[in-house]
Amino acid sequence: MNIKKTLTQIKNQLHNSVDVANRSIQKNGVEIGFVYLKSITDNLIFAGSIFEPISEYEGDLDFSIISQIVKANDVSEIEKKEILDKILDGAVIVFLSNSEKILSVDIMNFNMRTPSEPPTSPVIMGPREGFTEDLKTNLSLLRRRFHSADLVLDSMFVGQVTKTKVVLAYIDNIVDKRIVKEIKKKLEKIKIDGIVDSYYLVTLLSSRPNSILKQIGNAEKPDIISAKMLEGRIAIIVDNSPIVLTIPFVFLEDLQSSNDYYTNYIYSTILRFIRVVAILLATIGPGAYIAFQLYHYNVLPFKYLITIADSTQQVPFTPFIEILFISLLFQILYEVSLRLPSYLGLATSVVGALILGDTGVKAGLISPPTVIVVAIAKIALYTVPEQSSQITILQYIFLLIGASLGLLGLIGGMIYFLAYANSVENYDTPYLAPFSPFILSDNKDGVFKVPINKMEIRPKSFDNQKKERMK
Amino acid sequence: MKFFCQQLIKTPMLLVFVFMLIFYGIVAVAMPAEINQYAVVTAIGIDKAEEEENNEIYELTLLTFVPVAQQSFTEKYKLVNGKGRSVSEAMDIASLNIGREIGLSHLKMIVLSKEIVQEGVFKFLDYLIRDIQISSSTKIVTTDTLAKEFLKTAQKLDNESSIKVSEHILFNSEYIYSTESTLETFFKGEFGPTHVGLMACLSSKSSDEQTMPTAGSDLSNGSGGDGQQSSSAEEIITQCHVYVFKNEELVVMLGEREMKKVNFVLGDYSNGSIVVKNITDNHFNDANLTFEIFDNTISYHIVYQNGIPVVNIDTSLTLRLSEIEQESEPLQENVELYVVSQTVTNALEKKVRNSMADGINIMREHQVDIADFYTILHNNNPKAFHKFLDSLEDSDDYLNHIVFKVSVRIYEK
Amino acid sequence: MKVLDRSINAWQLGILIFILLFANKILVLPSLLFEGAKMESLFALLFLCACEFGLVVLFYFAKKKFPTQSFSKIVREHLGNITKIMFYFLIMIFFLAKAVLLYNVTYIFFRNLIYKDTSNFLILFCFLPIINHLAICGLRVLGRTTQIFFPIIFGILFFCIVVGVFGINNRPLFFSSSFMSILETGARHISPFGDMMFLFLIMDRVEIKKGQWKIIFSSTAISLLFVFAINLVFMLSYTFTCFMHPYAIFEIMSFVKEYGGLGRIDIISMVLIILLAYFHLTIYLKCFMLSFHEVFRKIDMIYSVLSFNFFFIIIVVFFIVNLESAIVFGQEILPYSIILPYAILPIILLICCIKNKNIKNDNFRKIIKNNKKDIKNMQKNANFNKKTTIFSKQIKKSIFLTLKKTNKNLYIFSKNITTKFKAKLKKVLIDLNLINSKNKILKLKKKEVFDFEKLNFKNYYSKIFMQKHFKICKRKREMSEVTK
């Protein structure tokens, strides 16, 4: 094999990128060539584990000797067509002038985040590890939790440019294989340039990609993913993304928090009820308030009427504009708080609280009841943060319905939306299960939560092979 | 977008719904709050005004809630008048005077003056009862002054105290009126078999009361001296009568004492007290004892003797001794441990029996079946009762032909 | 247009029945009943409720007799296509009329109480798109949506009744009406009843397993009990002033309007009325769609919805425009239509049941003729000896199954046999103790003949299954095979 030619070819294939490193040495009449990417390999390991043993070896070098003297775990012979993929995966490719065989040594190492508590799922008691952007780390987090040969990690590459590694993780003797097949089929059909984050796959794997309803579950913590896999779900881990997807998904999953399983079950039940009430308040609270103001003043109790009437007298806007204005202000504050550097956060909260809340009311631009209603709705939104985007959209829709059509429209809108949600079935799993269709055994971990020793059966909302999980 | 449009075309009603949302949404942008379009009326007073050109004119006074731009959330009211030949005409004129449409959904009280009541109540209530916004639990009272004056006093009292007049009436309905004095109870009586409706009568009086300034408070004008006192005449609302209507006409006005006697017959007298005088027994010497009534159960047993119904009224009263008034000796008796003697029991039974008898006599005298004996007798034995009614010359006068027997049992709490 | 009309289970059907039984019975009806026969009108109501329950019992027997067939198929097979079309045409009109009546009463309630000075179009176009969407989404979606709202509806109803009881402080007058007036009142106000006919329209779309019939009956009974309770509480609360209160469920809350400082609580009954109105109208529309489809088979389903909307709007806007005209329509015109569920339907069912026993289906003979060649070919191609064949034959009215065994395995061979059929057959044979779960033949002699009529089936459905499929097999003279 002509080493120089080969190395030049590879460099050209990689468009002479600045991080392409190649080197060749002569040893005992044999030319040995190395090519790798500096940015994703560990130079120290290359020097200490690959280059040094080879350069210090006294005898004749051939392929089999080199593959033995190299001090690395993952050493394998590869085909020519695999060279580029291996280099891009962080391997060092070793060529020998006296052999047509090609050696690949995996020394991938790049800076990555250590597993830490994700900001979206904090817990008071319980594991605090979270997934990171490194696939290997994520797989190791899962492996630690399943000391079982039944844990299957099935990988495939998605994305014609990025060739992102996607791993399907499931428990072989629990999961419904039809769903696995279906997911694999869908992944294979994807013809996209690249997958930057796991969220790209959400749209591509959903049965109704244009729906506002969330159809694929996600989590950032390995304990949550493990629990879901034990129920018969499939986890989809995407390289470079800390968010792991789960299929199938039901709405109930977002009502459940990992904290619920690490505290007293009665307290968890109370918290779940509060979440349900919060979702209702967030979705239809502002709409109901505006509907009563515009159409149904006569059903308001007299004392509330006095409060609302007195406080809205001096406001220059109509009630609908006022509530839209306040909602918009809250949304702007939220966006700002996301993007603002932390040292400016204090100033923003002062501006938000004092100027919007207090001064605005005193100046007569906005009324206190409206501020309270909108504030409660916006805060209640985040009791279920996974559904915050959907609930925000619904909030505005119901606000419009309440302002246009009143109480009748609001209730009609609710019925419409719930009927729509009931018609969504992703991977043969009804979206609103176990509420509708009502599955009694699944409701043991629904709004009510029972102790773990009473949850003997796996969820019946979706198919799995083994129903019994505890005796 | 294309997908959305395709969905809309497949379901045309969805298109209509979206169009409605957009259309009414645009309208909603400019729509003011409904409270600003209506004048919220909490009380109505109806008086008779001066006659004009041989037409009877009625004056409607509306106690209207006025929203005020302020942070203290106090209720501010305004009295608005309207005159017309009928209630609806007066209402229209009042609406013009306010400059807003009248909203009656929060109406709590209707006040009729005495003249109106004597003229005939139904023609005034007809308009009000047809308006579906008005709840049937709206209080309806009469007053011996002008309804306008009564509303002024009521407004003042409402502002100065936390007890509303309507709550005052509700409270008293249990003690005195034996009717909630609402539109519903009135019409229920009128349209019932007895055609008897009750209505509370209140009046506003001025009482001369002196108000003392509290220690440390500023004295007006600072004109020296300490303990300067000011006095002003205050208006208060008092119980007056209960008006009894039969076949839409005012039949009798019952005072408080008379009403209490009738209440014994009704069995509604669960509160209040009974006084027995001049009791002499082992414990007392010529004492007046006051007993508080805790419970009052009443049952009726009817038998027919020679076609005439005999109504046995069994009353059980649970009482508690609450006050002893003895002139000769100071109080020595421990009231809590006192056991009612036979003398006292007999005196109580006699008192109650006499009161009930008086109550029945009041009803007989005016031919007003307030206790609804008609329904009790009808439900007991419809055939026999209607046979009895047919046998009378005047079937309306059945009370005078029924035999009542009263038995009373007293229990001590 | 595709209507996703998958099946519903017994619970969902129970909830639909529970909700539908309130249609037209809790607003104006109590006041009208009292006007007719005072307190004794409750007897008329009880009788009418019993008739409604009777329809559910009729449905039970029909489902037992024809477990998987649709009602239209039953009528078509036994009485002909024309009868079916006429019957379904009448059903179409029946449900359209009921929807119009319900809408008008509810619309006027809304307009007077919560939507003052609002045009009819706002309320009409609040209802129509939602009910269209719900009906088009299919029965399963409708069933699931009602399942979510059911606890709210049940809770509010219970609350209304309990709160209404506190408003009773009257002495009602009993025995003031004659028997004739009770009958007359019942006859005049029969139009809100007869809704249970919808069960027959969805007969083939309901899966009711063994032991689940009690759910259906109990939900019917509880719902009728609630209807009766609301009527009773209303009449006891208002007695002689019932005529002044046209909206019963709303008015029983009015007494406690200022409930302990909470303020108005009758808003809860308004929410209930709105919810019920949406679901009732959806079910009526669904029934209209199903019957339209039976009458005009070749027309797309979307036209059923469009025609419903068209006629509905025309009648509501131009003909029945106020409460009085709605009441006249309900009292004078609609009662005549009640012969449909209470007379025509039972007669049709009776005729179908009688005819079913003697039916000779010519279609079966055609199938046998056509398939004889195929069966012979299959026999030739199949690699098994004669001893492994199993066949069934009929002698007179009994059905006989002859089994032969070899190597202790059971072989059954059939054309177009599905895995579901195989699994069911296997289950039945296991129940009969003929084979065990591994297909091994138990207690079987070399050649054994069974009389199906005398076999001890563990459950009724196994018997039906065997009768149905082996009748076909018998006719076709097919062999059936189940391999391991």
PDB file of C-alpha atoms in Angstrom, chain A residues 115 129-132 134-154 166-171 219-230 233-238 241-246:
ATOM      1  CA  PRO A 115     -23.728  14.345  34.114  1.00  0.00           C
ATOM      2  CA  GLU A 129     -27.914  12.510  37.298  1.00  0.00           C
ATOM      3  CA  GLY A 130     -28.894  13.743  33.917  1.00  0.00           C
ATOM      4  CA  PHE A 131     -28.083  12.775  30.393  1.00  0.00           C
ATOM      5  CA  THR A 132     -25.392  14.633  28.513  1.00  0.00           C
ATOM      6  CA  ASP A 134     -22.248  12.221  24.739  1.00  0.00           C
ATOM      7  CA  LEU A 135     -23.936   9.044  23.581  1.00  0.00           C
ATOM      8  CA  LYS A 136     -21.482   6.760  25.323  1.00  0.00           C
ATOM      9  CA  THR A 137     -22.041   8.444  28.663  1.00  0.00           C
ATOM     10  CA  ASN A 138     -25.769   8.215  28.201  1.00  0.00           C
ATOM     11  CA  LEU A 139     -25.579   4.545  27.372  1.00  0.00           C
ATOM     12  CA  SER A 140     -23.397   3.941  30.381  1.00  0.00           C
ATOM     13  CA  LEU A 141     -25.982   5.677  32.595  1.00  0.00           C
ATOM     14  CA  LEU A 142     -28.582   3.280  31.290  1.00  0.00           C
ATOM     15  CA  ARG A 143     -26.419   0.195  31.510  1.00  0.00           C
ATOM     16  CA  ARG A 144     -25.711   0.902  35.160  1.00  0.00           C
ATOM     17  CA  ARG A 145     -29.424   0.664  35.862  1.00  0.00           C
ATOM     18  CA  PHE A 146     -30.058  -2.568  33.957  1.00  0.00           C
ATOM     19  CA  HIS A 147     -27.850  -5.454  34.968  1.00  0.00           C
ATOM     20  CA  SER A 148     -29.689  -7.585  32.529  1.00  0.00           C
ATOM     21  CA  ALA A 149     -28.897  -9.096  29.172  1.00  0.00           C
ATOM     22  CA  ASP A 150     -32.430  -8.201  28.090  1.00  0.00           C
ATOM     23  CA  LEU A 151     -31.474  -4.570  27.668  1.00  0.00           C
ATOM     24  CA  VAL A 152     -31.143  -4.143  23.935  1.00  0.00           C
ATOM     25  CA  LEU A 153     -29.296  -1.156  22.460  1.00  0.00           C
ATOM     26  CA  ASP A 154     -29.998  -1.060  18.764  1.00  0.00           C
ATOM     27  CA  VAL A 166     -29.404   7.005  17.146  1.00  0.00           C
ATOM     28  CA  VAL A 167     -29.793   4.188  19.629  1.00  0.00           C
ATOM     29  CA  LEU A 168     -33.062   2.392  20.373  1.00  0.00           C
ATOM     30  CA  ALA A 169     -33.030   1.086  23.906  1.00  0.00           C
ATOM     31  CA  TYR A 170     -35.642  -1.363  25.140  1.00  0.00           C
ATOM     32  CA  ILE A 171     -36.123  -4.424  27.297  1.00  0.00           C
ATOM     33  CA  ALA A 219     -36.847  13.113  29.635  1.00  0.00           C
ATOM     34  CA  GLU A 220     -33.411  14.185  30.688  1.00  0.00           C
ATOM     35  CA  LYS A 221     -32.886  11.828  33.569  1.00  0.00           C
ATOM     36  CA  PRO A 222     -31.855   8.187  33.395  1.00  0.00           C
ATOM     37  CA  ASP A 223     -34.085   7.148  36.301  1.00  0.00           C
ATOM     38  CA  ILE A 224     -37.156   8.436  34.474  1.00  0.00           C
ATOM     39  CA  ILE A 225     -36.132   6.730  31.245  1.00  0.00           C
ATOM     40  CA  SER A 226     -35.414   3.462  33.047  1.00  0.00           C
ATOM     41  CA  ALA A 227     -38.809   3.533  34.720  1.00  0.00           C
ATOM     42  CA  LYS A 228     -40.487   4.140  31.372  1.00  0.00           C
ATOM     43  CA  MET A 229     -38.541   1.336  29.746  1.00  0.00           C
ATOM     44  CA  LEU A 230     -39.603  -1.017  32.505  1.00  0.00           C
ATOM     45  CA  ARG A 233     -41.585   1.851  26.318  1.00  0.00           C
ATOM     46  CA  ILE A 234     -38.745   2.320  23.883  1.00  0.00           C
ATOM     47  CA  ALA A 235     -36.112   4.963  24.550  1.00  0.00           C
ATOM     48  CA  ILE A 236     -34.481   6.755  21.641  1.00  0.00           C
ATOM     49  CA  ILE A 237     -31.072   8.184  22.507  1.00  0.00           C
ATOM     50  CA  VAL A 238     -29.626  10.584  20.000  1.00  0.00           C
ATOM     51  CA  SER A 241     -28.586  15.488  22.583  1.00  0.00           C
ATOM     52  CA  PRO A 242     -29.264  15.197  26.317  1.00  0.00           C
ATOM     53  CA  ILE A 243     -32.981  14.738  25.728  1.00  0.00           C
ATOM     54  CA  VAL A 244     -33.975  11.114  25.352  1.00  0.00           C
ATOM     55  CA  LEU A 245     -37.239  10.338  23.618  1.00  0.00           C
ATOM     56  CA  THR A 246     -39.702   7.644  24.640  1.00  0.00           C
TER      57      THR A 246
END
